[in-house]
XYZ file of C-alpha atoms in Angstrom:
423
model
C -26.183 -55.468 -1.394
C -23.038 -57.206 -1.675
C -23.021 -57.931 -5.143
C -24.076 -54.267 -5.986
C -21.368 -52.378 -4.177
C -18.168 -54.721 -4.993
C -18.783 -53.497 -8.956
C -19.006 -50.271 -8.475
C -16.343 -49.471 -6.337
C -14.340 -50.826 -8.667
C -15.447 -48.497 -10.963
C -15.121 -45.811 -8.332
C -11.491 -46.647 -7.594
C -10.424 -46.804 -11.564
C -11.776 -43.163 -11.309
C -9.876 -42.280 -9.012
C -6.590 -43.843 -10.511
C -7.511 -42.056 -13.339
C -7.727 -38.712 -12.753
C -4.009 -38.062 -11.475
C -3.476 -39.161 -15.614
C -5.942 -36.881 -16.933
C -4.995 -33.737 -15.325
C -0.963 -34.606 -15.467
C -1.662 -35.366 -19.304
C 0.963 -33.960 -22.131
C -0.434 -30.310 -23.956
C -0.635 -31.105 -27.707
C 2.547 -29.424 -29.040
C 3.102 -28.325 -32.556
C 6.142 -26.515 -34.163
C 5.502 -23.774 -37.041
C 9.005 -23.372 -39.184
C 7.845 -20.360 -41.483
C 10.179 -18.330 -43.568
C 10.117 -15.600 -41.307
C 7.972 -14.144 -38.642
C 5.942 -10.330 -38.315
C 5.439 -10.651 -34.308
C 3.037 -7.185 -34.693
C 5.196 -4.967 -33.088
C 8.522 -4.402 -35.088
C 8.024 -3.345 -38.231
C 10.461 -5.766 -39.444
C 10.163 -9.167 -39.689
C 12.367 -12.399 -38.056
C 13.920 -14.068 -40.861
C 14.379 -18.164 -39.359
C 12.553 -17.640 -36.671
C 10.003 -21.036 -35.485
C 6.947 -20.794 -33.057
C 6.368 -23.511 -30.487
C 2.283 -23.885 -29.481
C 1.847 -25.930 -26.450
C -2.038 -25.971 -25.533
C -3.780 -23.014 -26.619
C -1.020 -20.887 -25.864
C 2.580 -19.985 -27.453
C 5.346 -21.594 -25.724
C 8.338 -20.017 -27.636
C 9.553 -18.438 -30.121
C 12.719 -17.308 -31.854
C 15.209 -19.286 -34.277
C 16.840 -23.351 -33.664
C 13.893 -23.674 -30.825
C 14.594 -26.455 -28.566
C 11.546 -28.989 -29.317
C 9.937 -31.551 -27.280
C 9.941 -35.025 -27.882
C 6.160 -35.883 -29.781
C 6.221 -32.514 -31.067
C 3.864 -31.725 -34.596
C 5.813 -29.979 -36.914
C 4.366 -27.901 -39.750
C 6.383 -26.184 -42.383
C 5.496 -22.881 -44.390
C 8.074 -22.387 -46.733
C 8.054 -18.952 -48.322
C 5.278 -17.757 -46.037
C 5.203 -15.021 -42.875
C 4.092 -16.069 -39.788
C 1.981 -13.695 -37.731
C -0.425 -12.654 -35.433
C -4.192 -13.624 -36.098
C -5.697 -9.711 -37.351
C -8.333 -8.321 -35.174
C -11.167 -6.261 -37.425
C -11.880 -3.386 -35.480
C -15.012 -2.687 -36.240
C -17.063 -5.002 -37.962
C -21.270 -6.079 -38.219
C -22.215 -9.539 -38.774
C -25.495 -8.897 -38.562
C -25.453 -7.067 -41.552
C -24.765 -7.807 -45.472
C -23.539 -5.287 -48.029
C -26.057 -2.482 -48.982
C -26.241 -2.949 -52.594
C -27.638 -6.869 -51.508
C -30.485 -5.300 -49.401
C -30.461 -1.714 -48.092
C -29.840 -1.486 -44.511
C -33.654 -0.023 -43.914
C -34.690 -3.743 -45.339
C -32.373 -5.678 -43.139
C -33.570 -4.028 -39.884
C -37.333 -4.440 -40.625
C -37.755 -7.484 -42.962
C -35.435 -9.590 -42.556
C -36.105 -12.574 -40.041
C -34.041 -12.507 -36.849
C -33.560 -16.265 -37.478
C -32.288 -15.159 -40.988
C -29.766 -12.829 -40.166
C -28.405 -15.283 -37.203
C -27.666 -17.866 -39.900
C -26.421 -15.271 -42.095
C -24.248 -13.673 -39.152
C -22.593 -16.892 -38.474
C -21.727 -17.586 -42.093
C -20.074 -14.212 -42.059
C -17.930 -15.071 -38.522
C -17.002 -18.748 -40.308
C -15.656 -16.612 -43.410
C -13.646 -14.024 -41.749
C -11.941 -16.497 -39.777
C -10.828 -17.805 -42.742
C -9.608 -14.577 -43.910
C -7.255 -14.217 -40.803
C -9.089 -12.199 -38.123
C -8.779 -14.343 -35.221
C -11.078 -10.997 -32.887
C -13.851 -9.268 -34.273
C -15.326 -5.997 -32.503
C -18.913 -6.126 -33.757
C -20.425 -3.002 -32.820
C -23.967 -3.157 -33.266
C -26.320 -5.752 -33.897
C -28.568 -2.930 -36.393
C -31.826 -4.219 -35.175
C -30.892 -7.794 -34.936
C -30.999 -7.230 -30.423
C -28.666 -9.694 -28.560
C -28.007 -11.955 -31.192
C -24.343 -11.412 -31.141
C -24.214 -12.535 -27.658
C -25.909 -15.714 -28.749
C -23.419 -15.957 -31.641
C -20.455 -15.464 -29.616
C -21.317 -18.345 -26.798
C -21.991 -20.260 -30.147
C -18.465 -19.698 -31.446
C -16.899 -20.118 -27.991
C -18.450 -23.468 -27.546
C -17.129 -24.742 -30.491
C -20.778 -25.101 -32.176
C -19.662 -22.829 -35.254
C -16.516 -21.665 -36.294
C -15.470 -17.906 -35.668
C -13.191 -15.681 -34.248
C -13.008 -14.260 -31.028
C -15.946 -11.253 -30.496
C -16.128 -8.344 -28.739
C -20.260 -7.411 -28.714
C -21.692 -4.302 -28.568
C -24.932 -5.797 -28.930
C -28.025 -3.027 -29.844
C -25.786 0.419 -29.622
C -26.961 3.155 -28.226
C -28.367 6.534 -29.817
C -30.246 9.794 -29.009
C -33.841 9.506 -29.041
C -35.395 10.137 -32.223
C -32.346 10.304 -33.853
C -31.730 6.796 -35.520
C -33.740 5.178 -38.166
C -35.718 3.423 -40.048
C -37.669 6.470 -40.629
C -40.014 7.659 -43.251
C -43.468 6.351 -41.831
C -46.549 7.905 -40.692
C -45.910 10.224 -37.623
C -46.092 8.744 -34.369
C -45.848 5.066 -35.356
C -43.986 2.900 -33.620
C -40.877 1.833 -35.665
C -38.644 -1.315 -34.745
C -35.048 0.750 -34.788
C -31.978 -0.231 -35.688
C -30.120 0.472 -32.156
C -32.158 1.420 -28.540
C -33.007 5.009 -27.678
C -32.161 6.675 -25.024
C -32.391 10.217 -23.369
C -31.041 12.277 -20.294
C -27.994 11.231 -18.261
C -30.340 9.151 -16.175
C -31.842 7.185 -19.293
C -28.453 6.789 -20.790
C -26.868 5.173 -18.162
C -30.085 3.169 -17.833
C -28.994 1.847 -21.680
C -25.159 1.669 -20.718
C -26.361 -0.871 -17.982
C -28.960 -2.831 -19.110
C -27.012 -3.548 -22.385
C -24.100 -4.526 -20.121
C -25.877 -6.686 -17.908
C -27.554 -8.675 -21.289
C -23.513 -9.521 -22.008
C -21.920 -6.621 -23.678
C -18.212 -6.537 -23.673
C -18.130 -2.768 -25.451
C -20.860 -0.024 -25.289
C -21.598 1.709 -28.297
C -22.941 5.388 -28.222
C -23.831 7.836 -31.029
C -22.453 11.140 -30.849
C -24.004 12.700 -34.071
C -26.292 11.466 -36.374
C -28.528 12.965 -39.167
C -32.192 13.177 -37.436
C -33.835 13.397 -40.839
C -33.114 11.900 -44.452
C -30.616 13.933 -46.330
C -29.818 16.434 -43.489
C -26.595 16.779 -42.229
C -25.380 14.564 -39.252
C -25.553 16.901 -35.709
C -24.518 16.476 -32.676
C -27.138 14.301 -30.239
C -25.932 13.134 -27.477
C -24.511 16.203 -24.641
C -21.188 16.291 -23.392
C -22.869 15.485 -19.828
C -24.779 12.509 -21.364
C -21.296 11.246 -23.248
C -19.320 11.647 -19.822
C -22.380 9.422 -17.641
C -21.950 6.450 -19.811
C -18.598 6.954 -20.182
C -18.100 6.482 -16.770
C -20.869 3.971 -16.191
C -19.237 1.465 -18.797
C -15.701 2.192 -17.364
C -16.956 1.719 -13.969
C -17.790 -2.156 -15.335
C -14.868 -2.512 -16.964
C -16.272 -2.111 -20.331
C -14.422 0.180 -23.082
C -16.526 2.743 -25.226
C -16.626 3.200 -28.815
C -18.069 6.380 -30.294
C -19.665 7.144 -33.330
C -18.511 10.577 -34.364
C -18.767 12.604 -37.766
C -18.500 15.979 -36.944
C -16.045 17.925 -34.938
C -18.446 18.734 -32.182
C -19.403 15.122 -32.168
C -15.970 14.134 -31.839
C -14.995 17.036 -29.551
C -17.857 15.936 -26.811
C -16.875 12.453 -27.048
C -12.748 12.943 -26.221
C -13.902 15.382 -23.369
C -15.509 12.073 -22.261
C -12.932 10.055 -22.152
C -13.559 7.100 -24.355
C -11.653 4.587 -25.969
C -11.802 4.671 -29.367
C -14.035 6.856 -32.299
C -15.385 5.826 -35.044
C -15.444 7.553 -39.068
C -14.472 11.106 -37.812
C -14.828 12.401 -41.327
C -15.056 16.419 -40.519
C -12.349 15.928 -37.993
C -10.077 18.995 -37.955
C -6.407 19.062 -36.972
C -7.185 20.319 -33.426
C -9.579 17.416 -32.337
C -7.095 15.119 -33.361
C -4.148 16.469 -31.868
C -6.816 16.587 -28.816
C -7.417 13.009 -29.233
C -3.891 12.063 -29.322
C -3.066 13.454 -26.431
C -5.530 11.384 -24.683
C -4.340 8.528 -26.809
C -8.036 7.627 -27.807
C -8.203 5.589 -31.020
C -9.315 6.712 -35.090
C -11.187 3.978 -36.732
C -11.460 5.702 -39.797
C -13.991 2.855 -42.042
C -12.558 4.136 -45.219
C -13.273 0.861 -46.709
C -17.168 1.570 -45.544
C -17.090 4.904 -47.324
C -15.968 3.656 -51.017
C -17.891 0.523 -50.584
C -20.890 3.148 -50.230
C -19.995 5.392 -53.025
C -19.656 2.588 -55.280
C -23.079 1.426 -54.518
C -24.544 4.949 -55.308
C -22.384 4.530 -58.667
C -18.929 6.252 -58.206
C -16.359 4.100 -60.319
C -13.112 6.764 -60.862
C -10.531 6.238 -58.440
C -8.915 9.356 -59.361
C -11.915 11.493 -58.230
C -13.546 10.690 -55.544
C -16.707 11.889 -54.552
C -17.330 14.331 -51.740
C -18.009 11.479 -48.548
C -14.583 9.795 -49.748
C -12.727 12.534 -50.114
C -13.422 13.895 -46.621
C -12.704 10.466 -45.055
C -9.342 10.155 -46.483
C -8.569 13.890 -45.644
C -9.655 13.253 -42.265
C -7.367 10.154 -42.216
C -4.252 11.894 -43.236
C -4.926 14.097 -40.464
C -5.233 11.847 -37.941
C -1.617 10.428 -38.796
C -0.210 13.913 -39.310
C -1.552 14.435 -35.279
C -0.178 11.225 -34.208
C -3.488 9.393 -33.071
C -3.124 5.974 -32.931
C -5.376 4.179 -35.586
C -7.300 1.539 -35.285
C -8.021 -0.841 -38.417
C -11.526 -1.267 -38.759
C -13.447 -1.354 -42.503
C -17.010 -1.202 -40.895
C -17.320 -4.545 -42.628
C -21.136 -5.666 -43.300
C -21.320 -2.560 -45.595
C -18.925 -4.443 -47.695
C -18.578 -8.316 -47.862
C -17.460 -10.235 -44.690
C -13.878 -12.333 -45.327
C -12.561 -8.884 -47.411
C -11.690 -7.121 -43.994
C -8.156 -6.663 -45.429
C -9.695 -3.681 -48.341
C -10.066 -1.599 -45.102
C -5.573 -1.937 -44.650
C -5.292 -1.715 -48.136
C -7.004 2.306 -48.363
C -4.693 3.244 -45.205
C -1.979 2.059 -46.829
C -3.102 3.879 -49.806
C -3.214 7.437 -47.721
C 0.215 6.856 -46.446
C 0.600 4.705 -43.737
C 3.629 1.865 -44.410
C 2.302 -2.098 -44.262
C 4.266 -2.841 -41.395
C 1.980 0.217 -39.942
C -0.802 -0.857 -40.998
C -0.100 -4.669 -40.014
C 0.959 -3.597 -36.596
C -2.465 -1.465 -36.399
C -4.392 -4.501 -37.368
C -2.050 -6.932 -34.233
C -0.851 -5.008 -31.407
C -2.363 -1.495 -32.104
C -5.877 -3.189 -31.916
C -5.423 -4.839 -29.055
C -4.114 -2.568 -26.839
C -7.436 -0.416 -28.029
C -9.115 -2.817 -27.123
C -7.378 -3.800 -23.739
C -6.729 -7.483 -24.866
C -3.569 -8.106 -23.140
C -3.926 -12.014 -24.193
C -2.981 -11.400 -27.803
C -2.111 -9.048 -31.216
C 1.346 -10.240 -30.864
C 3.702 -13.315 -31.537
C 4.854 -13.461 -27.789
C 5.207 -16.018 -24.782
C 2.263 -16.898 -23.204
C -0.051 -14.948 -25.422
C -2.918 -17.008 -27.040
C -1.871 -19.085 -30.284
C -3.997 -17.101 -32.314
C -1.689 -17.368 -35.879
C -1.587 -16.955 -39.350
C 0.753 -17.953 -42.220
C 0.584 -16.025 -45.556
C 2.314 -16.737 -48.748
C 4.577 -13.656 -49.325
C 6.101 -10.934 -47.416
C 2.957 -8.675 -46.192
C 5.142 -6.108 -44.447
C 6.175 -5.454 -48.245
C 2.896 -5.929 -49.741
C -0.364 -6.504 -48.079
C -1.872 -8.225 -51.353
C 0.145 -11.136 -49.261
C -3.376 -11.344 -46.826
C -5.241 -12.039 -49.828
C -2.848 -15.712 -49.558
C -3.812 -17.142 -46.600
C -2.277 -20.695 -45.995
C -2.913 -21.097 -42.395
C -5.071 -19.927 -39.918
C -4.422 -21.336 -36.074
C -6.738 -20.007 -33.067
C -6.397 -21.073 -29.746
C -3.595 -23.931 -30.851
C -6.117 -24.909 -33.227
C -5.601 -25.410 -37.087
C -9.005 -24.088 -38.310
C -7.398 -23.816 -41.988
């Protein structure tokens, strides 16, 4: 017995003697000297300002930084420095329309498919700058995205940060597929619910399989080529409000019409999505509860291109009324969220959905500080959409000046998450 314990307390006592090291041991520090910084809340940027990343985190920042001994440095001449964009309302379970329709992805294509696909998509927008994706809906593809995002968060494929909304939720008999035989059961792109009861069921249940945001419905077209109506009541809206608030979970609302979008701000959620027959009243209603417009223009062209449209100058009817509702939105002064409901259009060009706000009027450094700051604080991320002390060292460095010109986020030189060069 002798000879067996002398060995390993030894190895028990270097250990030991060890660990003091380990935990005392040095952050990796690295110093970014762009040409200027955009810290995604003033409009205009720091000329000679520097960022100091210590750990995951940002340790300082501001100009002639005092820098630790060991310190990484990396220069970016002639580039901005910023924070990492957050898409606002994105699917990665999904691949643009004109690829394979939408009915096709939810009942063809293998769930193993569209999990490989999905984390192709995350890898790419990464590399396109958004640091946080919201992905609201899986579209038939169940809790994948809560697979994908402990995949990502492990470090087992590259992505950014999600936010999952998982299946989405939606009035019974009012999603698709459709077109089958009567009474057939069809696998549907989101889960059905109905009553206060059976929606608060669905709030739950989705929350409990790892859901970070709950999705609901408020209108939707019940038949092909009718007009969307409202589904969900006020009453129903207002339960799963609440339910989802109750867990600490915000709620996004998919709202065309005016009633849709009327029932959903008497609710109280967080943000609302499209909004395309919004009138001036429901948005100075939603600004004065300070809920959030995604507006998806991006979405809507992508769509109308598909079905053929190719003048700029005259749009068709479903673009039009998206861009009208937009300009009413900032006329009301709702705060906007920048989301391109990307998987309608190709993951990686998130940045088409800032380029069409910036087309209906809103400034760069508006629509830059929508894409940073203005998401976050949607979103209730308090760890990041700014170049700040202690917020995460989410970063990017772009060749150019994008608070002059967002063509500057199609030049991405660096991309940083968590202290991490990923490009």
């Amino acid at each position: 017995m002798k000879v067996l314990i002398a060995p390993v307390s030894k190895l028990l006592l270097a250990l030991v003697l060890a660990l003091p090291f380990a935990a005392n041991a040095e952050p990796q520090r690295t110093l970014l000297r762009p040409a200027q910084v955009f810290d995604g809340t003033d409009p205009a940027p720091h000329p000679g300002w520097q960022v100091l990343v210590e750990g995951e985190r940002i340790a300082a920042v501001g100009p002639n930084l005092s820098v630790p001994p060991g310190t990484q440095t990396i220069d970016l001449p002639g580039q901005t420095l910023m924070p990492g964009m957050i898409e606002g309302h994105g699917h990665l379970f999904l691949h643009p329309y004109n690829e394979t329709p939408w009915d096709d992805q939810v009942l063809h294509e293998p769930l193993a498919l569209r999990t490989i696909r999905a984390a192709k998509a995350a890898e790419t927008t990464l590399r396109a700058g958004f640091t946080t994706e919201r992905d609201l809906g899986t579209e038939g593809a169940g809790y994948a995205d809560v697979g994908l995002k402990k995949a990502i968060d492990s470090g087992l494929t590259p992505g950014p940060r999600l936010l999952v909304a998982t299946r989405a939720i939606v009035a019974q008999g009012a999603y698709g597929p459709k077109g089958f035989e009567p009474g057939v059961a069809v696998p549907q792109g989101a889960e059905e619910a109905s009553g206060v009861e059976g929606v608060v069921r669905a709030v739950r249940n989705q929350i409990a399989a790892g859901a970070d945001v709950v999705k609901l419905y408020a209108d939707y077209h019940y038949r092909p080529g009718e007009p969307s109506l409202p589904t969900f009541s006020e009453a129903e809206l207002t339960a799963a409000t609440a339910a989802a608030h109750d867990a600490g979970r915000t709620v996004a609302v998919h709202a065309v019409t005016a009633e849709g979008m009327r029932r959903a701000i008497a609710a109280g959620v967080d943000t609302i999505e499209h909004g395309d027959e919004g009138t001036p009243a429901v948005f100075k209603a939603m600004a004065a509860k300070r809920i959030a417009f995604c507006p998806t223009l991006a979405a809507g062209e992508a769509i109308a291109r598909y079905r053929g449209w190719t003048d700029p100058e005259h749009p068709p009817a479903g673009v039009w009324e998206g861009r009208t509702a937009f300009r009413a939105a900032l006329a009301a002064g709702v705060p906007i969220c920048m989301g391109g409901d990307v998987g309608v259009f190709a993951h990686g060009d998130n940045a088409s959905e800032m380029r069409a706000m910036a087309a209906e009027g809103m400034t760069p450094a508006a629509v830059l500080i929508a894409a940073t700051s203005g998401n976050a604080q949607a979103f209730r991320l308090t760890d990041r959409g700014a170049v700040k002390t202690g917020l995460l060292a989410d970063l990017i460095a772009v060749e150019g000046d994008p608070t002059r010109d967002l063509s500057a986020l199609t030049r991405i030189k660096l991309v940083m998450k968590g202290g991490a060069v990923v490009r």
